[in-house]
Amino acid sequence: MDWKIETIVAGLDGSDQSLSAARLAATVARQFGARLILATVVRPPEGWWGIGGEPPAPEAFAKAVVEARKEILDRAEAALDLEGITYETVEEAGDPAAQLADLCRREDADLLVVGRRGAGLVERLLVGSVADRVTHIAPCPVLTVP
Ligand SMILES: Nc1ncnc2c1ncn2[C@@H]1O[C@H](COP(=O)(O)OP(=O)(O)OP(=O)(O)O)[C@@H](O)[C@H]1O
Ligand SMILES: [Mg+2]
């Protein structure tokens, strides 16, 4: 069996852990000559979408929320060594785990890289809910970074 690593998705939520995960993703991307997608998901305010409804497009959010998310990707771009790596940044709206999994499916990703923990404050959990969830629903292998 052979596993080609051609496309890697890294999930960024503004936390140091997610930045460490993206740093590892960039390192792997460089080693394998893979394309890197730096992705962040904007979670709509509770109650924004009706039951069964589609999440709104990012444009529909309060500008401040979207700007805050752009900042996460801008900061990551500045902090990471992306020299010589083909990469792009992507913003999605909705449930973070579901959107990351969908993105991996659409882009035919070979690897999803996330931090073990993120920006949340649920300290009682060993693994973050997004990191946990993507291992169940992602179409590709998931690498969780401590
Ligand atoms: N909104 C998001 N967009 C993109 N990636 C995300 C997002 N939220 C989390 N991630 C990814 O998942 C990793 C783990 O974050 P997760 O949200 O699971 O943990 P947490 O914030 O500590 O806990 P919780 O959110 O369950 O309170 C992050 O380091 C990041 O890589
Ligand atoms: Mg979180």
mmCIF file of C-alpha atoms and ligand atoms in Angstrom:
data_model
loop_
_atom_site.group_PDB
_atom_site.id
_atom_site.type_symbol
_atom_site.label_atom_id
_atom_site.label_comp_id
_atom_site.label_asym_id
_atom_site.label_seq_id
_atom_site.Cartn_x
_atom_site.Cartn_y
_atom_site.Cartn_z
ATOM 1 C CA MET A 1 0.000 0.000 0.000
ATOM 2 C CA ASP A 2 1.292 3.414 -0.684
ATOM 3 C CA TRP A 3 0.208 6.652 0.866
ATOM 4 C CA LYS A 4 0.850 9.776 -1.111
ATOM 5 C CA ILE A 5 0.832 12.944 0.918
ATOM 6 C CA GLU A 6 -0.134 15.529 -1.665
ATOM 7 C CA THR A 7 -2.585 17.686 0.238
ATOM 8 C CA ILE A 8 -2.504 18.546 3.927
ATOM 9 C CA VAL A 9 -5.140 20.497 5.848
ATOM 10 C CA ALA A 10 -4.219 22.215 9.117
ATOM 11 C CA GLY A 11 -6.929 23.539 11.443
ATOM 12 C CA LEU A 12 -6.278 26.894 13.089
ATOM 13 C CA ASP A 13 -8.345 28.389 15.888
ATOM 14 C CA GLY A 14 -5.986 31.081 17.157
ATOM 15 C CA SER A 15 -4.474 28.918 19.895
ATOM 16 C CA ASP A 16 -0.764 28.192 20.327
ATOM 17 C CA GLN A 17 -1.577 24.508 20.042
ATOM 18 C CA SER A 18 -3.141 24.998 16.633
ATOM 19 C CA LEU A 19 -0.100 26.999 15.564
ATOM 20 C CA SER A 20 2.179 24.149 16.671
ATOM 21 C CA ALA A 21 0.005 21.775 14.682
ATOM 22 C CA ALA A 22 0.262 24.009 11.607
ATOM 23 C CA ARG A 23 4.029 24.228 12.072
ATOM 24 C CA LEU A 24 4.274 20.450 11.986
ATOM 25 C CA ALA A 25 1.936 20.383 8.981
ATOM 26 C CA ALA A 26 4.215 22.846 7.176
ATOM 27 C CA THR A 27 7.239 20.702 7.976
ATOM 28 C CA VAL A 28 5.546 17.610 6.570
ATOM 29 C CA ALA A 29 4.349 19.586 3.541
ATOM 30 C CA ARG A 30 7.898 20.679 2.828
ATOM 31 C CA GLN A 31 9.312 17.176 3.204
ATOM 32 C CA PHE A 32 6.713 15.630 0.919
ATOM 33 C CA GLY A 33 6.272 18.527 -1.483
ATOM 34 C CA ALA A 34 2.620 18.613 -0.493
ATOM 35 C CA ARG A 35 0.132 21.454 -0.830
ATOM 36 C CA LEU A 36 -0.867 22.961 2.515
ATOM 37 C CA ILE A 37 -4.288 24.379 3.329
ATOM 38 C CA LEU A 38 -4.482 26.539 6.447
ATOM 39 C CA ALA A 39 -8.113 26.462 7.487
ATOM 40 C CA THR A 40 -10.154 28.177 10.131
ATOM 41 C CA VAL A 41 -13.846 27.687 10.810
ATOM 42 C CA VAL A 42 -16.083 30.441 12.046
ATOM 43 C CA ARG A 43 -18.695 29.050 14.354
ATOM 44 C CA PRO A 44 -21.921 31.028 13.940
ATOM 45 C CA PRO A 45 -23.508 32.394 17.089
ATOM 46 C CA GLU A 46 -25.855 29.865 18.670
ATOM 47 C CA GLY A 47 -29.301 29.943 17.182
ATOM 48 C CA TRP A 48 -28.152 31.588 13.990
ATOM 49 C CA TRP A 49 -29.092 28.644 11.804
ATOM 50 C CA GLY A 50 -32.452 27.004 11.974
ATOM 51 C CA ILE A 51 -32.773 23.272 12.541
ATOM 52 C CA GLY A 52 -31.578 21.485 9.424
ATOM 53 C CA GLY A 53 -30.715 24.806 7.834
ATOM 54 C CA GLU A 54 -27.498 25.557 6.073
ATOM 55 C CA PRO A 55 -24.941 27.588 7.968
ATOM 56 C CA PRO A 56 -24.746 31.130 6.647
ATOM 57 C CA ALA A 57 -21.898 32.167 4.376
ATOM 58 C CA PRO A 58 -19.055 33.919 6.207
ATOM 59 C CA GLU A 59 -20.112 37.141 4.492
ATOM 60 C CA ALA A 60 -23.328 37.013 6.460
ATOM 61 C CA PHE A 61 -21.576 37.230 9.814
ATOM 62 C CA ALA A 62 -20.872 40.325 11.710
ATOM 63 C CA LYS A 63 -17.824 41.816 10.024
ATOM 64 C CA ALA A 64 -15.927 41.802 13.297
ATOM 65 C CA VAL A 65 -16.265 38.033 13.645
ATOM 66 C CA VAL A 66 -14.966 37.430 10.152
ATOM 67 C CA GLU A 67 -12.128 39.903 10.637
ATOM 68 C CA ALA A 68 -11.107 38.145 13.835
ATOM 69 C CA ARG A 69 -10.869 34.900 11.916
ATOM 70 C CA LYS A 70 -8.840 36.449 9.102
ATOM 71 C CA GLU A 71 -6.458 37.638 11.771
ATOM 72 C CA ILE A 72 -5.935 34.045 12.904
ATOM 73 C CA LEU A 73 -4.846 33.070 9.397
ATOM 74 C CA ASP A 74 -2.753 36.227 8.938
ATOM 75 C CA ARG A 75 -0.953 35.543 12.201
ATOM 76 C CA ALA A 76 -0.336 31.936 11.209
ATOM 77 C CA GLU A 77 1.025 32.998 7.830
ATOM 78 C CA ALA A 78 3.398 35.395 9.553
ATOM 79 C CA ALA A 79 4.486 32.947 12.246
ATOM 80 C CA LEU A 80 5.073 29.920 10.053
ATOM 81 C CA ASP A 81 7.963 29.263 7.726
ATOM 82 C CA LEU A 82 6.061 28.743 4.487
ATOM 83 C CA GLU A 83 8.966 29.443 2.180
ATOM 84 C CA GLY A 84 8.820 27.155 -0.830
ATOM 85 C CA ILE A 85 5.524 25.569 0.248
ATOM 86 C CA THR A 86 2.449 25.811 -1.954
ATOM 87 C CA TYR A 87 -0.243 26.880 0.451
ATOM 88 C CA GLU A 88 -3.572 28.603 0.678
ATOM 89 C CA THR A 89 -5.783 29.911 3.447
ATOM 90 C CA VAL A 90 -9.437 28.987 3.743
ATOM 91 C CA GLU A 91 -12.246 30.232 5.956
ATOM 92 C CA GLU A 92 -15.344 28.175 6.463
ATOM 93 C CA ALA A 93 -18.492 28.731 8.445
ATOM 94 C CA GLY A 94 -20.339 26.261 10.618
ATOM 95 C CA ASP A 95 -19.420 23.447 12.954
ATOM 96 C CA PRO A 96 -15.595 23.304 13.073
ATOM 97 C CA ALA A 97 -15.207 19.506 12.977
ATOM 98 C CA ALA A 98 -17.825 19.008 10.270
ATOM 99 C CA GLN A 99 -16.391 21.799 8.143
ATOM 100 C CA LEU A 100 -12.817 20.541 8.489
ATOM 101 C CA ALA A 101 -13.945 17.063 7.459
ATOM 102 C CA ASP A 102 -15.896 18.464 4.491
ATOM 103 C CA LEU A 103 -12.917 20.519 3.406
ATOM 104 C CA CYS A 104 -10.690 17.426 3.511
ATOM 105 C CA ARG A 105 -13.229 15.569 1.409
ATOM 106 C CA ARG A 106 -13.557 18.358 -1.175
ATOM 107 C CA GLU A 107 -9.814 18.850 -1.447
ATOM 108 C CA ASP A 108 -9.083 15.127 -1.387
ATOM 109 C CA ALA A 109 -6.725 15.726 1.538
ATOM 110 C CA ASP A 110 -4.313 13.004 2.574
ATOM 111 C CA LEU A 111 -3.795 14.282 6.106
ATOM 112 C CA LEU A 112 -5.594 16.548 8.573
ATOM 113 C CA VAL A 113 -3.442 18.082 11.286
ATOM 114 C CA VAL A 114 -4.961 19.605 14.433
ATOM 115 C CA GLY A 115 -3.782 20.467 17.914
ATOM 116 C CA ARG A 116 -4.741 18.124 20.717
ATOM 117 C CA ARG A 117 -6.213 21.149 22.453
ATOM 118 C CA GLY A 118 -7.348 24.493 21.181
ATOM 119 C CA ALA A 119 -8.632 27.856 22.252
ATOM 120 C CA GLY A 120 -11.426 26.379 24.378
ATOM 121 C CA LEU A 121 -11.293 26.373 28.136
ATOM 122 C CA VAL A 122 -12.792 22.981 28.880
ATOM 123 C CA GLU A 123 -9.823 21.804 30.919
ATOM 124 C CA ARG A 124 -11.514 18.654 32.112
ATOM 125 C CA LEU A 125 -11.294 17.221 28.624
ATOM 126 C CA LEU A 126 -8.064 15.511 27.712
ATOM 127 C CA VAL A 127 -8.666 16.062 24.044
ATOM 128 C CA GLY A 128 -10.585 19.010 22.578
ATOM 129 C CA SER A 129 -13.998 18.345 21.155
ATOM 130 C CA VAL A 130 -12.957 19.344 17.639
ATOM 131 C CA ALA A 131 -9.808 17.207 17.730
ATOM 132 C CA ASP A 132 -11.857 14.309 19.089
ATOM 133 C CA ARG A 133 -14.686 14.699 16.598
ATOM 134 C CA VAL A 134 -12.533 14.923 13.463
ATOM 135 C CA THR A 135 -10.918 11.586 14.259
ATOM 136 C CA HIS A 136 -14.404 10.089 13.911
ATOM 137 C CA ILE A 137 -15.606 11.871 10.791
ATOM 138 C CA ALA A 138 -12.581 12.926 8.711
ATOM 139 C CA PRO A 139 -12.194 11.072 5.400
ATOM 140 C CA CYS A 140 -8.398 10.967 5.854
ATOM 141 C CA PRO A 141 -5.946 10.163 8.659
ATOM 142 C CA VAL A 142 -5.801 12.740 11.432
ATOM 143 C CA LEU A 143 -2.629 13.811 13.202
ATOM 144 C CA THR A 144 -3.198 15.382 16.626
ATOM 145 C CA VAL A 145 -0.312 17.433 17.913
ATOM 146 C CA PRO A 146 0.322 17.829 21.659
HETATM 147 N N1 LIG B 1 -12.756 26.705 14.636
HETATM 148 C C1 LIG B 1 -11.717 25.976 14.265
HETATM 149 N N2 LIG B 1 -11.208 26.073 13.021
HETATM 150 C C2 LIG B 1 -10.145 25.328 12.653
HETATM 151 N N3 LIG B 1 -9.532 24.451 13.454
HETATM 152 C C3 LIG B 1 -9.995 24.305 14.703
HETATM 153 C C4 LIG B 1 -11.107 25.048 15.183
HETATM 154 N N4 LIG B 1 -11.330 24.697 16.480
HETATM 155 C C5 LIG B 1 -10.399 23.777 16.785
HETATM 156 N N5 LIG B 1 -9.592 23.534 15.740
HETATM 157 C C6 LIG B 1 -8.449 22.607 15.690
HETATM 158 O O1 LIG B 1 -8.638 21.599 16.656
HETATM 159 C C7 LIG B 1 -7.591 21.625 17.626
HETATM 160 C C8 LIG B 1 -8.165 21.246 18.981
HETATM 161 O O2 LIG B 1 -9.118 22.210 19.356
HETATM 162 P P1 LIG B 1 -10.439 21.818 20.167
HETATM 163 O O3 LIG B 1 -11.440 22.865 19.863
HETATM 164 O O4 LIG B 1 -10.754 20.406 19.876
HETATM 165 O O5 LIG B 1 -9.932 21.887 21.678
HETATM 166 P P2 LIG B 1 -10.323 22.923 22.823
HETATM 167 O O6 LIG B 1 -10.592 24.255 22.194
HETATM 168 O O7 LIG B 1 -9.228 22.838 23.817
HETATM 169 O O8 LIG B 1 -11.617 22.285 23.438
HETATM 170 P P3 LIG B 1 -13.139 22.650 23.213
HETATM 171 O O9 LIG B 1 -13.283 23.497 21.980
HETATM 172 O O10 LIG B 1 -13.774 21.318 23.062
HETATM 173 O O11 LIG B 1 -13.528 23.381 24.445
HETATM 174 C C9 LIG B 1 -7.011 23.041 17.539
HETATM 175 O O12 LIG B 1 -5.651 23.088 17.987
HETATM 176 C C10 LIG B 1 -7.145 23.317 16.044
HETATM 177 O O13 LIG B 1 -6.080 22.668 15.366
HETATM 178 MG MG MG B 2 -12.105 24.564 20.721
#
